[in-house]
CSV table of C-alpha atoms and ligand atoms in Angstrom, one decimal:
chain,number,residue,atom,x,y,z
A,23,MET,CA,0.0,-0.1,0.0
A,24,GLY,CA,1.3,3.5,-1.0
A,25,ASN,CA,5.2,4.3,-1.1
A,26,ALA,CA,7.0,3.8,2.2
A,27,TYR,CA,9.6,5.9,0.7
A,28,PHE,CA,7.3,8.9,0.3
A,29,LEU,CA,9.0,11.4,2.5
A,30,LEU,CA,7.8,14.8,2.0
A,31,PRO,CA,6.9,17.5,4.5
A,32,GLY,CA,3.2,17.3,3.4
A,33,PRO,CA,1.5,16.0,1.7
A,34,THR,CA,2.2,13.0,3.5
A,35,GLN,CA,1.7,9.3,3.2
A,36,VAL,CA,-2.0,8.0,4.1
A,37,PRO,CA,-2.4,4.7,5.9
A,38,GLN,CA,-4.9,2.2,4.0
A,39,GLU,CA,-7.8,2.6,6.4
A,40,VAL,CA,-7.8,6.2,5.9
A,41,ALA,CA,-7.7,5.9,2.1
A,42,MET,CA,-10.2,3.5,1.9
A,43,ALA,CA,-12.5,5.8,4.2
A,44,GLY,CA,-12.5,8.5,1.4
A,45,ALA,CA,-13.9,5.8,-0.9
A,46,ALA,CA,-17.3,5.6,0.9
A,47,PRO,CA,-20.4,7.0,-1.0
A,48,MET,CA,-21.7,10.7,-0.5
A,49,VAL,CA,-24.2,11.6,2.1
A,50,ASN,CA,-26.4,14.7,2.3
A,51,HIS,CA,-24.2,17.4,4.0
A,52,ARG,CA,-27.4,18.8,5.3
A,53,GLY,CA,-29.0,15.5,6.8
A,54,PRO,CA,-28.0,13.7,10.1
A,55,GLU,CA,-25.2,11.5,8.7
A,56,PHE,CA,-23.1,14.3,8.0
A,57,ALA,CA,-23.9,15.9,11.2
A,58,ALA,CA,-22.7,12.8,13.1
A,59,ILE,CA,-19.5,13.2,11.2
A,60,LEU,CA,-19.0,16.3,12.0
A,61,GLU,CA,-19.4,15.5,15.7
A,62,GLU,CA,-17.1,13.0,15.6
A,63,LEU,CA,-14.7,15.2,13.9
A,64,GLN,CA,-15.1,18.0,16.2
A,65,SER,CA,-14.3,15.8,19.2
A,66,GLY,CA,-11.1,14.2,17.5
A,67,LEU,CA,-10.0,17.8,16.6
A,68,GLN,CA,-10.5,19.0,20.3
A,69,MET,CA,-8.3,16.0,21.2
A,70,ILE,CA,-5.5,16.8,18.9
A,71,PHE,CA,-5.4,20.6,19.3
A,72,LYS,CA,-5.9,20.1,23.2
A,73,THR,CA,-8.6,22.4,23.7
A,74,LYS,CA,-12.1,22.8,24.6
A,75,ASN,CA,-12.5,25.5,22.3
A,76,GLN,CA,-14.6,24.9,19.1
A,77,VAL,CA,-12.5,24.2,16.2
A,78,MET,CA,-13.4,25.3,12.6
A,79,THR,CA,-13.1,23.1,9.4
A,80,LEU,CA,-12.7,25.1,6.1
A,81,THR,CA,-12.8,23.1,2.7
A,82,SER,CA,-9.2,24.7,1.7
A,83,SER,CA,-5.6,24.0,1.8
A,84,GLY,CA,-3.6,25.2,4.9
A,85,THR,CA,-3.1,28.9,3.4
A,86,GLY,CA,-7.0,29.2,3.5
A,87,GLY,CA,-6.7,28.7,7.1
A,88,LEU,CA,-3.9,31.4,7.6
A,89,GLU,CA,-6.0,33.8,5.3
A,90,ALA,CA,-8.9,33.0,7.6
A,91,ALA,CA,-7.2,33.9,10.6
A,92,ILE,CA,-6.1,37.4,9.3
A,93,VAL,CA,-9.4,38.4,7.7
A,94,ASN,CA,-11.4,37.5,10.7
A,95,PHE,CA,-9.5,38.6,13.4
A,96,ILE,CA,-7.4,41.8,12.4
A,97,SER,CA,-9.0,44.8,10.8
A,98,PRO,CA,-7.2,47.1,7.8
A,99,GLY,CA,-4.8,49.4,9.6
A,100,GLU,CA,-4.4,47.3,12.6
A,101,LYS,CA,-0.9,46.5,13.6
A,102,VAL,CA,0.3,42.9,14.2
A,103,LEU,CA,3.8,41.5,15.1
A,104,VAL,CA,4.8,38.6,12.6
A,105,ALA,CA,7.8,36.8,14.1
A,106,SER,CA,9.2,35.1,11.1
A,107,ILE,CA,11.9,32.2,11.0
A,108,GLY,CA,11.5,31.1,7.2
A,109,ASN,CA,9.2,30.7,4.2
A,110,PHE,CA,5.9,30.3,6.0
A,111,GLY,CA,6.4,33.1,8.1
A,112,GLU,CA,7.0,35.5,5.1
A,113,ARG,CA,3.9,33.9,3.8
A,114,PHE,CA,1.8,34.9,6.8
A,115,ALA,CA,3.1,38.4,6.5
A,116,LYS,CA,2.3,38.6,3.2
A,117,ILE,CA,-1.2,37.6,3.6
A,118,ALA,CA,-1.4,40.3,6.5
A,119,ALA,CA,-0.3,42.8,4.3
A,120,ALA,CA,-2.6,41.8,1.3
A,121,TYR,CA,-5.5,42.7,3.9
A,122,ARG,CA,-3.7,46.1,4.5
A,123,VAL,CA,-2.8,45.0,8.1
A,124,ASP,CA,0.2,47.0,9.4
A,125,VAL,CA,2.8,44.4,9.7
A,126,GLU,CA,5.9,44.7,12.0
A,127,ARG,CA,8.3,41.8,11.0
A,128,ILE,CA,10.9,40.7,13.3
A,129,ASP,CA,13.3,38.1,11.2
A,130,PHE,CA,15.0,35.8,13.4
A,131,GLY,CA,16.9,34.3,10.7
A,132,TRP,CA,16.4,31.1,8.8
A,133,GLY,CA,17.5,28.3,10.8
A,134,ASN,CA,16.9,29.9,14.2
A,135,CYS,CA,13.8,29.8,16.3
A,136,ILE,CA,12.0,32.8,17.9
A,137,ASP,CA,13.7,34.3,20.8
A,138,PRO,CA,10.9,35.2,23.3
A,139,LYS,CA,12.9,38.0,25.0
A,140,VAL,CA,12.4,39.7,21.7
A,141,ILE,CA,8.7,39.6,21.8
A,142,ALA,CA,8.7,40.2,25.4
A,143,GLU,CA,10.8,43.7,24.8
A,144,LYS,CA,8.5,44.5,21.8
A,145,LEU,CA,5.1,44.2,23.8
A,146,ALA,CA,6.4,45.8,26.9
A,147,ALA,CA,7.4,48.8,24.9
A,148,ASP,CA,3.9,48.9,23.2
A,149,LYS,CA,2.2,51.1,26.0
A,150,ASP,CA,-0.9,51.9,24.4
A,151,HIS,CA,-1.4,48.3,22.9
A,152,ALA,CA,-1.4,49.1,19.3
A,153,ILE,CA,-0.5,45.6,18.5
A,154,LYS,CA,-3.4,43.4,18.2
A,155,ALA,CA,-1.8,40.0,17.3
A,156,VAL,CA,1.6,38.1,17.6
A,157,ILE,CA,1.7,35.9,14.7
A,158,CYS,CA,4.0,33.1,14.3
A,159,GLN,CA,4.7,29.3,13.0
A,160,HIS,CA,4.6,26.5,15.5
A,161,ASN,CA,6.7,24.4,13.1
A,162,GLU,CA,8.6,26.3,10.1
A,163,THR,CA,8.5,23.6,7.3
A,164,SER,CA,11.1,25.5,5.2
A,165,THR,CA,13.9,25.3,7.9
A,166,ALA,CA,12.9,22.3,10.0
A,167,VAL,CA,12.6,24.4,13.1
A,168,VAL,CA,10.0,24.2,15.9
A,169,ASN,CA,9.4,27.3,17.9
A,170,PRO,CA,9.0,27.6,21.8
A,171,ILE,CA,5.1,28.5,21.5
A,172,LYS,CA,4.6,28.1,25.3
A,173,ASP,CA,7.7,30.7,26.1
A,174,VAL,CA,6.4,33.0,23.3
A,175,ARG,CA,2.9,33.1,25.2
A,176,ALA,CA,4.8,33.7,28.5
A,177,ALA,CA,6.7,36.4,27.0
A,178,MET,CA,3.4,38.3,26.1
A,179,GLY,CA,2.6,38.7,29.7
A,180,ASP,CA,-0.6,40.4,30.0
A,181,HIS,CA,-0.5,42.5,26.9
A,182,PRO,CA,-4.1,42.0,25.5
A,183,ALA,CA,-2.6,40.7,21.8
A,184,LEU,CA,-4.0,37.6,20.4
A,185,LEU,CA,-1.3,34.9,19.9
A,186,MET,CA,-2.0,33.1,16.5
A,187,VAL,CA,0.1,30.1,15.6
A,188,ASP,CA,0.3,28.5,12.1
A,189,SER,CA,0.6,24.6,13.2
A,190,VAL,CA,-0.3,23.4,9.7
A,191,SER,CA,2.8,21.1,9.8
A,192,GLY,CA,3.4,20.8,13.5
A,193,LEU,CA,-0.1,19.6,15.2
A,194,GLY,CA,0.2,16.0,15.7
A,195,ALA,CA,4.1,16.0,15.3
A,196,ALA,CA,5.4,18.4,18.0
A,197,ASP,CA,3.4,19.1,21.2
A,198,LEU,CA,0.9,22.0,20.9
A,199,ARG,CA,-1.6,22.8,24.0
A,200,VAL,CA,-3.8,25.4,23.2
A,201,ASP,CA,-5.9,25.9,26.2
A,202,GLU,CA,-2.9,25.3,28.5
A,203,TRP,CA,-0.6,27.7,26.4
A,204,LYS,CA,-3.4,30.1,25.9
A,205,ILE,CA,-3.2,30.4,22.2
A,206,ASP,CA,-6.0,32.3,20.4
A,207,VAL,CA,-6.2,31.1,17.0
A,208,ALA,CA,-4.2,27.8,15.8
A,209,ILE,CA,-4.3,26.8,12.3
A,210,ALA,CA,-3.7,23.1,10.9
A,211,GLY,CA,-4.0,21.2,7.8
A,212,SER,CA,-5.2,17.8,6.8
A,213,GLN,CA,-2.5,16.9,4.7
A,214,LYS,CA,0.5,16.9,7.2
A,215,ALA,CA,0.7,15.1,10.5
A,216,PHE,CA,-2.9,14.0,10.3
A,217,MET,CA,-1.9,11.5,7.7
A,218,ALA,CA,-5.0,12.5,5.5
A,219,PRO,CA,-5.2,13.9,1.9
A,220,PRO,CA,-5.0,17.5,1.5
A,221,GLY,CA,-8.3,19.6,1.3
A,222,LEU,CA,-9.2,20.7,4.9
A,223,ALA,CA,-8.0,23.5,7.2
A,224,PHE,CA,-8.8,23.3,10.9
A,225,ILE,CA,-8.9,26.6,12.9
A,226,ALA,CA,-9.0,26.5,16.8
A,227,VAL,CA,-10.7,29.8,17.9
A,228,SER,CA,-10.4,31.4,21.9
A,229,GLU,CA,-13.4,33.4,23.3
A,230,LYS,CA,-11.0,36.1,23.0
A,231,ALA,CA,-10.6,35.8,19.4
A,232,TRP,CA,-14.3,35.4,18.9
A,233,ALA,CA,-14.5,38.7,20.4
A,234,ALA,CA,-12.2,40.4,18.0
A,235,ALA,CA,-14.1,38.8,15.2
A,236,GLU,CA,-17.2,40.4,16.1
A,237,LYS,CA,-15.5,43.9,15.9
A,238,CYS,CA,-13.3,43.0,12.9
A,239,THR,CA,-14.2,45.3,9.9
A,240,ASN,CA,-12.8,43.3,7.1
A,241,ASN,CA,-15.5,42.2,4.5
A,242,ARG,CA,-15.6,38.5,4.3
A,243,PHE,CA,-17.8,35.7,3.2
A,244,TYR,CA,-16.6,32.3,2.3
A,245,LEU,CA,-14.0,32.4,5.1
A,246,ASP,CA,-16.4,34.3,7.6
A,247,LEU,CA,-15.7,32.0,10.8
A,248,ARG,CA,-18.9,33.4,12.3
A,249,THR,CA,-21.0,31.9,9.6
A,250,HIS,CA,-18.9,28.5,10.1
A,251,ARG,CA,-19.7,28.7,13.8
A,252,GLU,CA,-23.3,29.3,13.4
A,253,PHE,CA,-23.6,26.2,11.0
A,254,LEU,CA,-21.6,23.9,13.2
A,255,ALA,CA,-24.1,24.5,15.7
A,256,LYS,CA,-26.6,22.7,13.6
A,257,GLY,CA,-24.0,20.0,12.3
A,258,GLN,CA,-23.4,21.5,8.9
A,259,THR,CA,-20.9,23.7,7.2
A,260,PRO,CA,-21.9,26.8,5.5
A,261,TRP,CA,-20.9,25.4,2.1
A,262,THR,CA,-20.5,22.3,0.4
A,263,PRO,CA,-17.7,20.6,2.3
A,264,ALA,CA,-15.1,18.2,1.0
A,265,ILE,CA,-17.2,15.3,2.2
A,266,SER,CA,-14.6,12.7,1.2
A,267,VAL,CA,-11.8,14.3,2.8
A,268,PHE,CA,-13.9,14.6,5.9
A,269,TYR,CA,-14.3,10.7,5.9
A,270,ASN,CA,-10.4,10.4,5.7
A,271,VAL,CA,-9.9,12.7,8.3
A,272,VAL,CA,-12.5,11.1,10.7
A,273,ALA,CA,-10.7,7.7,10.3
A,274,ALA,CA,-7.2,9.2,10.9
A,275,LEU,CA,-8.2,10.8,14.1
A,276,ARG,CA,-9.6,7.3,15.2
A,277,ILE,CA,-6.2,5.8,14.8
A,278,ILE,CA,-4.6,8.8,16.4
A,279,ARG,CA,-7.0,8.5,19.4
A,280,GLU,CA,-6.4,4.7,19.7
A,281,GLN,CA,-2.7,5.3,19.9
A,282,GLY,CA,-2.6,8.5,21.7
A,283,VAL,CA,-1.5,11.9,20.9
A,284,ASP,CA,1.4,12.3,23.1
A,285,LYS,CA,2.7,8.8,22.0
A,286,ILE,CA,2.7,9.7,18.6
A,287,ILE,CA,4.2,12.8,19.2
A,288,ALA,CA,7.1,10.9,21.1
A,289,GLU,CA,7.5,8.7,18.2
A,290,HIS,CA,8.0,11.8,15.9
A,291,TYR,CA,10.8,13.2,18.0
A,292,PHE,CA,12.4,9.5,17.8
A,293,ARG,CA,12.3,9.6,14.3
A,294,ARG,CA,13.7,13.2,14.2
A,295,ASP,CA,16.6,12.1,16.4
A,296,LEU,CA,17.1,9.0,14.2
A,297,ILE,CA,17.6,11.1,10.8
A,298,ARG,CA,19.8,13.7,12.6
A,299,ARG,CA,22.2,11.1,14.0
A,300,ALA,CA,22.1,9.3,10.7
A,301,ALA,CA,23.0,12.5,8.6
A,302,GLN,CA,25.6,13.3,11.4
A,303,ALA,CA,27.3,10.0,10.9
A,304,LEU,CA,27.7,10.7,7.1
A,305,GLY,CA,29.3,14.0,7.9
A,306,LEU,CA,26.4,16.1,6.7
A,307,SER,CA,25.5,19.4,8.5
A,308,LEU,CA,21.9,20.2,9.6
A,309,VAL,CA,20.2,23.3,9.3
A,310,ALA,CA,18.6,23.5,12.7
A,311,GLU,CA,20.3,23.4,16.0
A,312,ASP,CA,19.3,20.5,18.5
A,313,HIS,CA,17.5,22.6,20.9
A,314,CYS,CA,14.9,23.9,18.1
A,315,ALA,CA,15.0,20.7,15.6
A,316,SER,CA,11.6,20.0,14.2
A,317,PRO,CA,10.1,16.5,14.8
A,318,ALA,CA,8.1,16.8,11.7
A,319,VAL,CA,11.1,17.4,9.0
A,320,THR,CA,14.7,17.4,9.0
A,321,ALA,CA,16.8,20.0,6.7
A,322,ILE,CA,20.2,18.9,5.8
A,323,TYR,CA,22.7,21.0,4.0
A,324,ALA,CA,23.8,19.3,0.6
A,325,PRO,CA,27.6,18.7,0.7
A,326,GLU,CA,29.9,21.0,-0.9
A,327,GLY,CA,29.5,20.9,-5.0
A,328,VAL,CA,26.3,19.0,-4.7
A,329,ALA,CA,22.9,20.9,-5.8
A,330,PRO,CA,20.2,19.7,-3.7
A,331,LYS,CA,18.1,19.3,-6.8
A,332,ALA,CA,20.4,16.8,-8.3
A,333,LEU,CA,20.3,14.9,-5.0
A,334,THR,CA,16.7,14.8,-4.9
A,335,LYS,CA,16.5,13.7,-8.4
A,336,GLN,CA,19.1,10.9,-7.9
A,337,LEU,CA,17.0,9.7,-4.8
A,338,ARG,CA,13.6,9.8,-6.6
A,339,GLU,CA,14.8,8.3,-9.9
A,340,LYS,CA,17.3,5.6,-9.1
A,341,TYR,CA,16.2,4.7,-5.6
A,342,GLY,CA,12.5,5.7,-5.4
A,343,VAL,CA,12.6,7.9,-2.7
A,344,VAL,CA,10.7,11.0,-2.5
A,345,VAL,CA,12.2,13.9,-0.3
A,346,ALA,CA,12.0,17.6,-0.7
A,347,GLY,CA,14.1,20.2,-1.9
A,348,GLY,CA,15.1,23.4,-0.3
A,349,GLN,CA,12.7,26.1,0.0
A,350,GLY,CA,12.8,29.9,-0.4
A,351,ILE,CA,16.5,30.9,-0.1
A,352,MET,CA,17.3,27.6,1.0
A,353,ALA,CA,16.7,26.1,-2.3
A,354,ASP,CA,20.2,25.7,-3.6
A,355,LYS,CA,21.5,24.9,-0.3
A,356,ALA,CA,19.5,22.2,1.7
A,357,PHE,CA,17.2,19.3,1.2
A,358,ARG,CA,14.5,18.1,3.6
A,359,ILE,CA,13.5,14.7,4.7
A,360,GLY,CA,9.9,14.7,6.0
A,361,HIS,CA,9.2,12.2,8.9
A,362,LEU,CA,5.6,13.4,10.2
A,363,GLY,CA,2.3,11.5,9.9
A,364,TYR,CA,2.3,7.9,8.9
A,365,VAL,CA,6.0,7.0,8.6
A,366,GLU,CA,7.7,3.6,9.6
A,367,ASP,CA,11.3,3.6,11.3
A,368,LEU,CA,12.5,1.2,8.6
A,369,SER,CA,11.2,3.6,5.9
A,370,LEU,CA,13.8,6.1,7.3
A,371,LEU,CA,16.6,3.4,7.5
A,372,GLY,CA,15.7,2.7,3.6
A,373,ALA,CA,15.9,6.5,3.0
A,374,VAL,CA,19.3,6.7,4.9
A,375,ALA,CA,20.6,3.9,2.8
A,376,ALA,CA,19.4,5.4,-0.5
A,377,LEU,CA,20.9,8.8,0.7
A,378,GLU,CA,24.4,6.9,1.2
A,379,MET,CA,24.2,5.4,-2.3
A,380,ALA,CA,23.0,8.7,-4.1
A,381,LEU,CA,25.7,10.8,-2.4
A,382,THR,CA,28.2,8.2,-3.5
A,383,ASP,CA,26.7,8.3,-7.0
A,384,LEU,CA,27.2,11.9,-7.0
A,385,GLY,CA,31.0,11.7,-6.0
A,386,VAL,CA,30.6,12.6,-2.4
A,387,LYS,CA,33.0,10.6,-0.2
A,388,VAL,CA,30.8,9.0,2.4
A,389,GLN,CA,31.3,5.7,4.2
A,390,LEU,CA,28.7,3.5,3.0
A,391,GLY,CA,26.7,2.0,5.9
A,392,ALA,CA,27.7,4.8,8.6
A,393,GLY,CA,24.5,6.4,8.6
A,394,VAL,CA,22.8,2.9,8.3
A,395,ALA,CA,24.6,1.6,11.3
A,396,ALA,CA,23.7,4.8,13.3
A,397,ALA,CA,19.9,4.4,12.4
A,398,GLN,CA,20.1,0.6,13.2
A,399,GLU,CA,21.4,1.4,16.8
A,400,MET,CA,18.5,3.7,17.6
A,401,ILE,CA,15.8,1.2,16.0
A,402,MET,CA,17.0,-1.7,18.0
A,403,HIS,CA,17.6,0.0,21.2
A,404,LYS,CA,14.4,2.1,20.5
A,405,GLU,CA,13.4,1.7,24.2
A,406,LYS,CA,16.4,3.9,25.3
A,407,TYR,CA,15.9,6.7,22.8
A,408,LEU,CA,12.1,7.0,22.6
A,409,ARG,CA,11.3,9.6,25.5
A,410,PRO,CA,7.8,10.0,26.5
A,411,LEU,CA,6.2,13.5,26.3
A,412,GLU,CA,6.7,15.4,29.7
B,501,PLP,C1,2.0,23.2,4.3
B,501,PLP,C2,2.1,24.2,5.3
B,501,PLP,C3,1.1,25.5,5.2
B,501,PLP,C4,-0.1,25.4,4.3
B,501,PLP,O1,0.2,25.2,3.1
B,501,PLP,P1,-0.9,24.5,2.0
B,501,PLP,O2,0.0,24.4,0.7
B,501,PLP,O3,-1.7,25.9,1.5
B,501,PLP,O4,-1.6,23.7,2.5
B,501,PLP,C5,1.2,26.4,6.0
B,501,PLP,N1,2.2,26.7,6.8
B,501,PLP,C6,3.0,25.7,7.3
B,501,PLP,C7,4.2,26.0,8.2
B,501,PLP,C8,3.2,24.6,6.3
B,501,PLP,O5,4.0,23.5,6.5
C-alpha cells in the first residue's frame, strides 16, 4: 500500500484504512449522517489541538486557514507582529499585508527559532496596545525548526494581543497545547501529521478571538468564521464540504485516538533524532540546532559541490525515495526529509541507505553504511531513545 519512501513534509503518506474511508458514498451534507461525522470530527480535533474551544473546519488548503485567521481577527490598518523564521513566516506576513494590515516583521533568521525575549521587549514597549496580534509558526517547514510557543505566550505577559499560531505542519508531530498555553488562534491542515489527504484546514478559536471577530471590519464571506460557527451548531458547514476528505480525517483521528496523541508525538521526536544522527554520521550538516530541531521534518545541507536538486532527483529516479528540496532562500543549499504522519522507522532506514548511495553516485565521499548503522542502533534500542512526552 502506498510508497513507504514518500517522505515529503506534506502531503504525507496515508494509511490504507484512511484512504479507503474516503471511498465511501456521498451523504447529504444537510442531513443527519453528516452531522454525526462533524460531531466525531469536532471531538477528534479538540483532542489533537488540546482544547475545549470549538474548531472550525474549512474546505481549503492550509493557506486558506491562514487567510481566515487574518481576515476574521485583524482589521485593515491594525498592527500585528509577525515573528518570522522562514518561508511560511513570510507567507503569513504577505497575507496580512494583502489585507492592508500594518505588519511589523521580526526576522529571527532562517534556521533559528524565535527568541521570546525579543517578543517580551516589543510588547512591553507597546504601552498603548497598538499591537493586536503576535503571529508565528509552530513548526517552520522550510527550515525544519520548531518554535518555543509556550515561552512566546509567557513572553507576552498580560499584553492583550492575540497569539495566532500556524501549526499546519506542527500539530500532531510536535506538542501544542492550545488551552494550557492560551493560544487564541491555531491553524492546522489535513495533509501533514494528520496522515490524511489535502483539502481541509482547521482553526481553533478562543473566546477572546471570537470577540475580536465581532469587531473586525473586513468584508468576508466564504472565510467568515462566524458563519461557520453558526452552521456548526446545527451540524453543518455553510458551503458544500469536501465530504470525502472529512471521511479520511475522521478515520485518521480514530487511529490517532487509539494510539494516543502524546505517544505519536514521542514517535516523531524519535524519528527526528534518528535522521539527525544518521546525517551526522555521514558528515552532513543540519540546518537546525538540536534545541529547536523539528520533529516533523529535517533540513540537511547538501555537501559542497552537490546541488540539492541533483540529489533529490537521484534519490527519486534511481532509488524511488521522494524527499523535498530546499525552500525559499534554502533552495540551492538544503534538502528536506519529512518524517511526520504515517512513517515507519524502517522507511527512514531505507531512506538513509539510499541517501548514502545517491551521495556516492554524485561523487561525495561517504562511508557506505555509516548512517545506516547509526539508524540501526536507534531502532534496535528504541526503548533507550524513545522519550515519553513530559
Ligand atoms: C504546508 C504548510 C502550510 C499550508 O500550505 P498549503 O499548501 O496551503 O496547505 C502553512 N504553513 C506551514 C508551516 C506549512 O508547512
